Coordinates of C-alpha atoms in Angstrom, one line a residue:
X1 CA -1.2 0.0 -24.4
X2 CA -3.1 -3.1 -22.7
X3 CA -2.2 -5.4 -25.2
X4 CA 1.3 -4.3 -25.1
X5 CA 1.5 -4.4 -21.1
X6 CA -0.3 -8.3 -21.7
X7 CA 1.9 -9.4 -24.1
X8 CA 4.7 -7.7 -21.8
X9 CA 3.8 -9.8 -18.8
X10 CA 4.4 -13.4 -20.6
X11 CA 7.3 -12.5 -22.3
X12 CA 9.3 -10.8 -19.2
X13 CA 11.9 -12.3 -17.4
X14 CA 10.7 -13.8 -14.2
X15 CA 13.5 -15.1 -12.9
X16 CA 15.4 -14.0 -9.5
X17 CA 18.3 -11.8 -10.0
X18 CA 21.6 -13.8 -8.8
X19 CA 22.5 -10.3 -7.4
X20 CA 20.3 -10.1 -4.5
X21 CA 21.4 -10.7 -1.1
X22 CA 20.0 -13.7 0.1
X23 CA 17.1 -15.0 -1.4
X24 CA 16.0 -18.0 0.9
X25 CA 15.0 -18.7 4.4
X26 CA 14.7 -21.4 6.4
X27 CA 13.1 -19.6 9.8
X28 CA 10.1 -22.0 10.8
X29 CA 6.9 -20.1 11.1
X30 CA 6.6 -20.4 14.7
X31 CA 10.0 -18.7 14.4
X32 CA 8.8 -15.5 12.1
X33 CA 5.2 -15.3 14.1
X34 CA 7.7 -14.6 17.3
X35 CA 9.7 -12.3 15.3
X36 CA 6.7 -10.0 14.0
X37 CA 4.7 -9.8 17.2
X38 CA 7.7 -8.9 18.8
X39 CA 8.3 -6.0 16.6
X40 CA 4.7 -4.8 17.0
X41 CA 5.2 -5.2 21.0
X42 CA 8.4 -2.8 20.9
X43 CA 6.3 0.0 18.9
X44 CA 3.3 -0.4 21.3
X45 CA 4.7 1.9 23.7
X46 CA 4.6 4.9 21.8
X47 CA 1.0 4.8 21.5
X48 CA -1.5 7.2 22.7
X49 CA -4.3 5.7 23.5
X50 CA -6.2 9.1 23.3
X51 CA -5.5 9.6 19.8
X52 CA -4.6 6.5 18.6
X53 CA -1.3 7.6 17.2
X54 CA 2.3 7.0 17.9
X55 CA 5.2 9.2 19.3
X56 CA 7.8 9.5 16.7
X57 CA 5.8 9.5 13.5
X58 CA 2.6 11.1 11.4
X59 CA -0.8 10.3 11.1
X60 CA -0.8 8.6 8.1
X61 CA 2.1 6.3 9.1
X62 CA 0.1 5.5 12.7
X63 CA -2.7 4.4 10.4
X64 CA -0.8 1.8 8.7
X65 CA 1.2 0.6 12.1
X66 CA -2.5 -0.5 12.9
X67 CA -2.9 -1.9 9.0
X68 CA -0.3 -4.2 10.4
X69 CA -1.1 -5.2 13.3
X70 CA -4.4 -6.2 11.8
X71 CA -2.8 -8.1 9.1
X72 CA 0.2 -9.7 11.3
X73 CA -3.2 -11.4 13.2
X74 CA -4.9 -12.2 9.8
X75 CA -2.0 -13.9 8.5
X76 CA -0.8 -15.8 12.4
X77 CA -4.6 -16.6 12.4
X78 CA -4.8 -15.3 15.9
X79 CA -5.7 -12.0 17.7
X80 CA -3.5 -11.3 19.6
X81 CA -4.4 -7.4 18.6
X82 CA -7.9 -7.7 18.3
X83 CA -9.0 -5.6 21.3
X84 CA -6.1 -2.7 20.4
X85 CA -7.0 -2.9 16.9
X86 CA -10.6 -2.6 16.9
X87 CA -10.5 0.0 19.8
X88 CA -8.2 2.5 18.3
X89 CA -9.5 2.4 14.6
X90 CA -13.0 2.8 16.7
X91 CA -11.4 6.0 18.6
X92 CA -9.6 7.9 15.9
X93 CA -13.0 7.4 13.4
X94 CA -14.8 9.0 16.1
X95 CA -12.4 11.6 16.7
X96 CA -12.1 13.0 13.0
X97 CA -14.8 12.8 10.3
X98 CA -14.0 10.0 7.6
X99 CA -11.0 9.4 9.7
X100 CA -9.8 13.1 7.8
X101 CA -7.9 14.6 10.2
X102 CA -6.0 17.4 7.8
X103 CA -8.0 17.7 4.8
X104 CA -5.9 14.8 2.7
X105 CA -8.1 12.2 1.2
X106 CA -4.8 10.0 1.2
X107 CA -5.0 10.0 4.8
X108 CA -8.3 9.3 5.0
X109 CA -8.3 5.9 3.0
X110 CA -4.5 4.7 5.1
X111 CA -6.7 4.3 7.9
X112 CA -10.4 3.1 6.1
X113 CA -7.7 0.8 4.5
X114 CA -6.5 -0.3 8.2
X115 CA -10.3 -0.7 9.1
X116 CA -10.8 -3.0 6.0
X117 CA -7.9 -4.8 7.2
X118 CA -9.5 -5.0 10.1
X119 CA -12.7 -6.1 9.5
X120 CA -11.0 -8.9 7.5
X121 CA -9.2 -9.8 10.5
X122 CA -11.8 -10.0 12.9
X123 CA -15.0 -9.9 11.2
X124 CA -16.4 -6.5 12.8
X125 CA -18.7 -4.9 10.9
X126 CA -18.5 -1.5 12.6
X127 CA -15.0 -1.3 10.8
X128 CA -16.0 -2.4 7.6
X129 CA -18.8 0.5 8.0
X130 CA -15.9 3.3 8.7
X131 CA -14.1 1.7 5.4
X132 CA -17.6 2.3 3.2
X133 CA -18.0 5.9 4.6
X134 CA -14.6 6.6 3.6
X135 CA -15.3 5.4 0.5
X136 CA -18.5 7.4 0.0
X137 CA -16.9 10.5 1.4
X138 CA -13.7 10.4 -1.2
X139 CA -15.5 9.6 -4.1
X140 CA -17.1 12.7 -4.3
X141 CA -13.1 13.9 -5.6
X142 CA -13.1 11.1 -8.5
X143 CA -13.2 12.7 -11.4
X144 CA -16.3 11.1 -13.5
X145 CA -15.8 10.6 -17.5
X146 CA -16.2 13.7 -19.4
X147 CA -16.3 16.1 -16.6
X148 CA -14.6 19.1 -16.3
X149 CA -16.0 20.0 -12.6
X150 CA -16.7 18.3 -9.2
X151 CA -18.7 20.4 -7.2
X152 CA -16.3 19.6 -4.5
X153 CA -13.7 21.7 -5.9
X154 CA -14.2 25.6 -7.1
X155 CA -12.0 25.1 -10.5
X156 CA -12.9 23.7 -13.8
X157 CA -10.4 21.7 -15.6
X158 CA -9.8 19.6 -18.8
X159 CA -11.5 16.4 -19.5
X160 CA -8.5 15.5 -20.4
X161 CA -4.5 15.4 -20.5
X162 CA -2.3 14.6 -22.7
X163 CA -5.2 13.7 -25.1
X164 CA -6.1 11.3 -22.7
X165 CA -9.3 11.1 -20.2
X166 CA -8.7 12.1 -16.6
X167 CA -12.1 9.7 -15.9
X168 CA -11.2 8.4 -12.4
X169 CA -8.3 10.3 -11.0
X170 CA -8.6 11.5 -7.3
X171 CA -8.0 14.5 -6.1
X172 CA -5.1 14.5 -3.5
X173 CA -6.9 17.3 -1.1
X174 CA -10.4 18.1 -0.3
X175 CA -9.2 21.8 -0.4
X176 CA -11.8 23.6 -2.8
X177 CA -8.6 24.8 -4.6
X178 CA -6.1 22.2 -4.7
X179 CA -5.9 20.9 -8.3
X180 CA -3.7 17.8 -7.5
X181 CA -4.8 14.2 -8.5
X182 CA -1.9 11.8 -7.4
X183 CA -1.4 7.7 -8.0
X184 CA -1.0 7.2 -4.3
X185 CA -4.8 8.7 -3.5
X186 CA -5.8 7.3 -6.7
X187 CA -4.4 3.9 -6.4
X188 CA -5.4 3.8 -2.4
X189 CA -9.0 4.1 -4.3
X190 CA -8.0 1.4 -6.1
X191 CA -7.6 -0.8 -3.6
X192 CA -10.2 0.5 -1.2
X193 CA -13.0 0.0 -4.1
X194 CA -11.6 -3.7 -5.1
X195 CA -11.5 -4.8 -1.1
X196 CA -15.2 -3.3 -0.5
X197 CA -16.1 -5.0 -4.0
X198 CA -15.0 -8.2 -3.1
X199 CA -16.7 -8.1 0.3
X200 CA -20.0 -6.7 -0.7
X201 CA -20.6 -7.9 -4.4
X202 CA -21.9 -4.2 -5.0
X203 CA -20.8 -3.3 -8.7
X204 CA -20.2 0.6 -7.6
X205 CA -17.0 -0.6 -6.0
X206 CA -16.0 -2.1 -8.8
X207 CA -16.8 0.1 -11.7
X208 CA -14.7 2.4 -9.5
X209 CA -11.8 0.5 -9.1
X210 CA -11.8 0.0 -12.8
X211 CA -12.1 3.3 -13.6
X212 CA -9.4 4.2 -11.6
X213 CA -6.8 1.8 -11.9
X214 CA -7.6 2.8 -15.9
X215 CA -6.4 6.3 -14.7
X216 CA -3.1 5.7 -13.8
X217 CA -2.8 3.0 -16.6
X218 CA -3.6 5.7 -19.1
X219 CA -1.6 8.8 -17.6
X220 CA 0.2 7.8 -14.9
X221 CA 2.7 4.6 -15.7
X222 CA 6.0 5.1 -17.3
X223 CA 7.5 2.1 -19.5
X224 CA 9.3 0.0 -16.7
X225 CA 6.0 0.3 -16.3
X226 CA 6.8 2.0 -12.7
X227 CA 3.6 4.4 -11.5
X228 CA 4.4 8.4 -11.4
X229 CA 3.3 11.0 -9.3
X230 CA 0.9 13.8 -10.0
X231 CA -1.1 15.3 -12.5
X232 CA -2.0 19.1 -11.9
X233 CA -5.6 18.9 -13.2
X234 CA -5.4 22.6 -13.9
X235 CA -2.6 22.8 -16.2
X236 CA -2.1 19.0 -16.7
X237 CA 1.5 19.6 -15.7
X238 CA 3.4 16.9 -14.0
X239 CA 5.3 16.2 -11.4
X240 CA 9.1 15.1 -12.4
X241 CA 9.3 11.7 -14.2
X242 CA 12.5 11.0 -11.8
X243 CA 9.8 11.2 -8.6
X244 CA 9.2 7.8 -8.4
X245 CA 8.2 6.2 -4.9
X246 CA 7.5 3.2 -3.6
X247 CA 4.2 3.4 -2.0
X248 CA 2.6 5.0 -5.6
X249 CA 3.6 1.4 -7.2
X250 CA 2.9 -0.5 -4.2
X251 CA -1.2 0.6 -3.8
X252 CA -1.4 0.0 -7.7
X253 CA -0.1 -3.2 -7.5
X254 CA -2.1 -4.2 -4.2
X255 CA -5.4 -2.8 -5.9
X256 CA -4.8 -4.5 -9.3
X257 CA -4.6 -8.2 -7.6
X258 CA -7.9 -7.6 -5.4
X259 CA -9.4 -6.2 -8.8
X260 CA -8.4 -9.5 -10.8
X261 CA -10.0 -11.9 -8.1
X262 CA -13.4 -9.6 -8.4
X263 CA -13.6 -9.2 -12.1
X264 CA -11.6 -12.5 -13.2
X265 CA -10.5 -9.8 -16.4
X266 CA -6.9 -11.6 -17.2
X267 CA -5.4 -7.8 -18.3
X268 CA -5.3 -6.8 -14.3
X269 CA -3.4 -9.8 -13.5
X270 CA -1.1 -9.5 -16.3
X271 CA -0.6 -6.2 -15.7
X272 CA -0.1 -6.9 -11.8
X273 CA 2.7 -9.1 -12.9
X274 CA 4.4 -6.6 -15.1
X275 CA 4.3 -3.8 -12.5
X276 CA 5.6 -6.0 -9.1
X277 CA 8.4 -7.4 -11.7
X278 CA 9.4 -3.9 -12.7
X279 CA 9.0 -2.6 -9.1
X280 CA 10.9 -5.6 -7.5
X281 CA 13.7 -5.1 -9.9
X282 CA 13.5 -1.5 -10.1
X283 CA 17.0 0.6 -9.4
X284 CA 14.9 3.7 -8.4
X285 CA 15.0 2.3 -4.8
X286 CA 17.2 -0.2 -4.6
X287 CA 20.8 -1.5 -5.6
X288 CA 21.8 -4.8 -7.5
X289 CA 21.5 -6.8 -3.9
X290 CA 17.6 -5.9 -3.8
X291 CA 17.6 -4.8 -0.7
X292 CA 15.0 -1.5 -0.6
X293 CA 17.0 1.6 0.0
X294 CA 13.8 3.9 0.0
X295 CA 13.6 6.1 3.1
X296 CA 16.9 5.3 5.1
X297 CA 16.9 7.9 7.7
X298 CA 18.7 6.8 10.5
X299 CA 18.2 10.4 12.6
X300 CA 15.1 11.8 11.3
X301 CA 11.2 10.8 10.3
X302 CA 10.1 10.7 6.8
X303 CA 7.4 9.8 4.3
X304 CA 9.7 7.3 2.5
X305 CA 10.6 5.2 5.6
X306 CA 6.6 4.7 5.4
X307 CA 6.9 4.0 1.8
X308 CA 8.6 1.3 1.9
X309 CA 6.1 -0.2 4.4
X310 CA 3.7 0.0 1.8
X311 CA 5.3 -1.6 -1.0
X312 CA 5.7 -5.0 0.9
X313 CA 2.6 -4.8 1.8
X314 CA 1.3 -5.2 -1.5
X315 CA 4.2 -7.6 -2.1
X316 CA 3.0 -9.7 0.7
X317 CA -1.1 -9.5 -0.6
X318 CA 0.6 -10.2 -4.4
X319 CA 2.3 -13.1 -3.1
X320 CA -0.9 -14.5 -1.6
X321 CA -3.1 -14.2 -3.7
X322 CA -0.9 -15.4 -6.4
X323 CA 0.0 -18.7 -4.3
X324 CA -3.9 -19.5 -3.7
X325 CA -4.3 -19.3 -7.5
X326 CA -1.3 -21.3 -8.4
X327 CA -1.7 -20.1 -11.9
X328 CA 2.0 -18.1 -12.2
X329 CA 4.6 -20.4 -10.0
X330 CA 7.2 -18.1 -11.3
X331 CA 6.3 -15.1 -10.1
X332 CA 5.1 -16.6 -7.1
X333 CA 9.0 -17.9 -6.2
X334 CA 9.9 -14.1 -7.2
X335 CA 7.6 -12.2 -5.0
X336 CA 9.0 -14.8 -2.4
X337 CA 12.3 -14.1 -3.0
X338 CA 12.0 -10.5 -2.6
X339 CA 10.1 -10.6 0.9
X340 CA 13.1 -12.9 2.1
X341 CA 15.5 -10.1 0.6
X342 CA 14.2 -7.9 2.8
X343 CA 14.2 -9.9 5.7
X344 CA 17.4 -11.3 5.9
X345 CA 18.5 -7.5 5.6
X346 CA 16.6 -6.4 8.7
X347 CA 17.7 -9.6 11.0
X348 CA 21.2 -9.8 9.9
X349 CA 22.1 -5.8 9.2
X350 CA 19.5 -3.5 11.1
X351 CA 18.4 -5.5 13.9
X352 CA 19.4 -4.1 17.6
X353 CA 17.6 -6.4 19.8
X354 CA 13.5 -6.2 18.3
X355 CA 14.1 -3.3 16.9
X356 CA 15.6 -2.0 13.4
X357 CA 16.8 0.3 11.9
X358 CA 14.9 2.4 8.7
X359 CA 18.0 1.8 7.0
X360 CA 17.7 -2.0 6.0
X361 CA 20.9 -2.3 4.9
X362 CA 22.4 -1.0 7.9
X363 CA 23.6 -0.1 10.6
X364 CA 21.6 -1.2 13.4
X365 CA 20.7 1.5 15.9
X366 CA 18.9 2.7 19.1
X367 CA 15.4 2.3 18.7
X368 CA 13.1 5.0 16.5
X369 CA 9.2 4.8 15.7
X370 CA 10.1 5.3 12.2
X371 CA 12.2 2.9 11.6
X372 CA 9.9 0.3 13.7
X373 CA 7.3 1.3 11.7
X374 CA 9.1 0.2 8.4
X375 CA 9.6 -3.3 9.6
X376 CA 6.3 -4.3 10.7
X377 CA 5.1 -5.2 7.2
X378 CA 8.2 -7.0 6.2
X379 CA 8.1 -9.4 9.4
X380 CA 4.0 -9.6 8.2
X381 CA 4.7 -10.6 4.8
X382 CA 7.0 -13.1 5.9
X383 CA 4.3 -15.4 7.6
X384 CA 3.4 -16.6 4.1
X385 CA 5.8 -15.4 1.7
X386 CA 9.3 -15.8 3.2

């Protein structure tokens, strides 16, 4: 399967589908930095400053409205956000042991992810401490090769699925009894690892990235090669083939590109490539004009308006990393491409003022968290990639 996912990645079509809705942008940067702050400044008033989260959405999605924040001053090179930022990611670790609030190891590692992204903003090291005790804390649910126990969890279980080792899946939930191990937990361990690998040097970050991202490689990737939900460790039944979400791609991809810059091993970039193509072009969440359709919910919160968030996220880290290699111009002008897809959709279809709707196609509406939320990371990526 690697040599077929390598050999996959040179002989795809890299080009940008004539279909999608507006492709280029000629905003300056001055222009887009105004646009993204302005964003974040519209969501600021929902905060709590007591808890660190927002009115209007969960935990997990608060988390990741202060992943970008952190990033929008990374990529501005300012910080504006600094004192916010460091303050709340300070609060909410103190509040809530390894940042767990409900017993979800995904939740955990969305906000030791938004403390990495902070510590890479700002350079403090208290936050990059919170992102190793997360790490440290989670790990004990990877699933080590050949074992068919954790003494985290009060089940045994197979060694292996489908004839294939379950050697660094994650559990989902630190519940004794869940039996879940999901690509989003998973691939946030992915990602987690390669960032705290590439800042530290320390080879147990990145023996566990690669065992992980060799997880869903091995039992979790269909042939687009889109990344799938859950495996039941229990039974090793699956969740449908047709559940297929952003986010689950989006933390593969994001992990996979930090993980070829620490190892230099040519199959994660190549199979980087193949994933973002499949994911950019995928139908599963969006129609022939490109623009995401994942989580439109004009009335109500959901998990896939946060989704979404998460997928150009990785999009915009792709597209970064990939531009200061300048060894794949192609997919470069593609990942592009996409991030200005997405953009043009929010200013010209779901912007009402400086704010936008979570349906990025449109209509614009009255202001909602959620759909905020959603556009943070688009007007983010767009400082480098649009």
């Amino acid at each position: 399967m690697t040599l077929a996912l390598a050999a996959a990645a040179f002989a795809q079509d890299l080009g940008v589908p004539l279909s999608w809705r507006e492709f280029t942008n000629n905003r300056s940067h001055a222009e887009l930095i105004s646009i993204s702050e302005a964003a974040i400044d519209t969501i600021l008033p929902q905060l709590n400053v007591a808890s660190g989260d927002f009115a209007g959405i969960g935990y997990w999605q608060a988390g990741n409205v202060w992943s970008a924040m952190a990033n929008e001053d990374f990529r501005a090179g300012t910080t504006k956000y600094k004192a916010q930022v460091v303050d709340q990611l300070n609060n909410v670790f103190g509040l809530w042991a390894h940042y767990d609030q409900f017993g979800f190891n995904d939740d955990a590692m969305w906000w030791a992810t938004a403390a990495y992204y902070g510590f890479r903003a700002y350079g403090d090291t208290n936050l990059l401490s919170h992102a190793e005790d997360v790490w440290t804390h989670v790990n004990t649910f990877v699933i080590p090769a050949g074992a068919s126990s954790i003494s985290t969890k009060n089940f045994g279980f197979s060694a292996t699925c489908e004839g294939k080792s379950m050697a660094g899946g994650v559990f989902w939930r630190t519940d004794a009894g869940d039996d879940n191990v999901n690509s989003v937990t998973t691939g946030l361990f992915i990602t987690l690892s390669a960032y705290l690998a590439e800042v530290t040097g320390d080879a147990k970050y990145t023996n566990a990235a690669i065992a992980s991202a060799n997880w869903i490689r091995r039992l979790n990737l269909n042939s687009d090669p889109i990344v799938l939900d859950t495996v039941h460790a229990l039974d090793c039944s699956r969740t449908p083939t047709t559940w297929l979400f952003t986010y689950n791609t989006g933390k593969y991809l994001e992990g996979l590109e930090v993980l070829y810059d620490v190892t230099k091993d040519t199959q994660w970039r190549d199979l980087a490539v193949s994933i973002g193509n499949a994911g950019m072009k995928s139908t599963a969440w969006a129609g022939s004009n490109g623009v995401c359709t994942e989580g439109a919910s004009p009335d109500s919160n959901n998990d896939g308006v946060g989704f979404k968030a998460i997928w150009v996220r990785a999009i915009d880290e792709a597209y970064n990393r990939v531009a200061k290699r300048g060894d794949n111009e192609a997919y470069r002008i593609l990942l592009h491409s996409y991030v200005d897809v997405q953009l043009n959709a929010l200013l010209e279809l779901a912007a009402n003022g400086t704010s936008y709707s979570s349906a990025w196609a449109g209509p614009p509406q009255g202001f909602t968290t959620w759909g905020q939320l959603a556009s943070l990371d688009v007007f983010v990526a767009a400082l480098h990639a649009a």
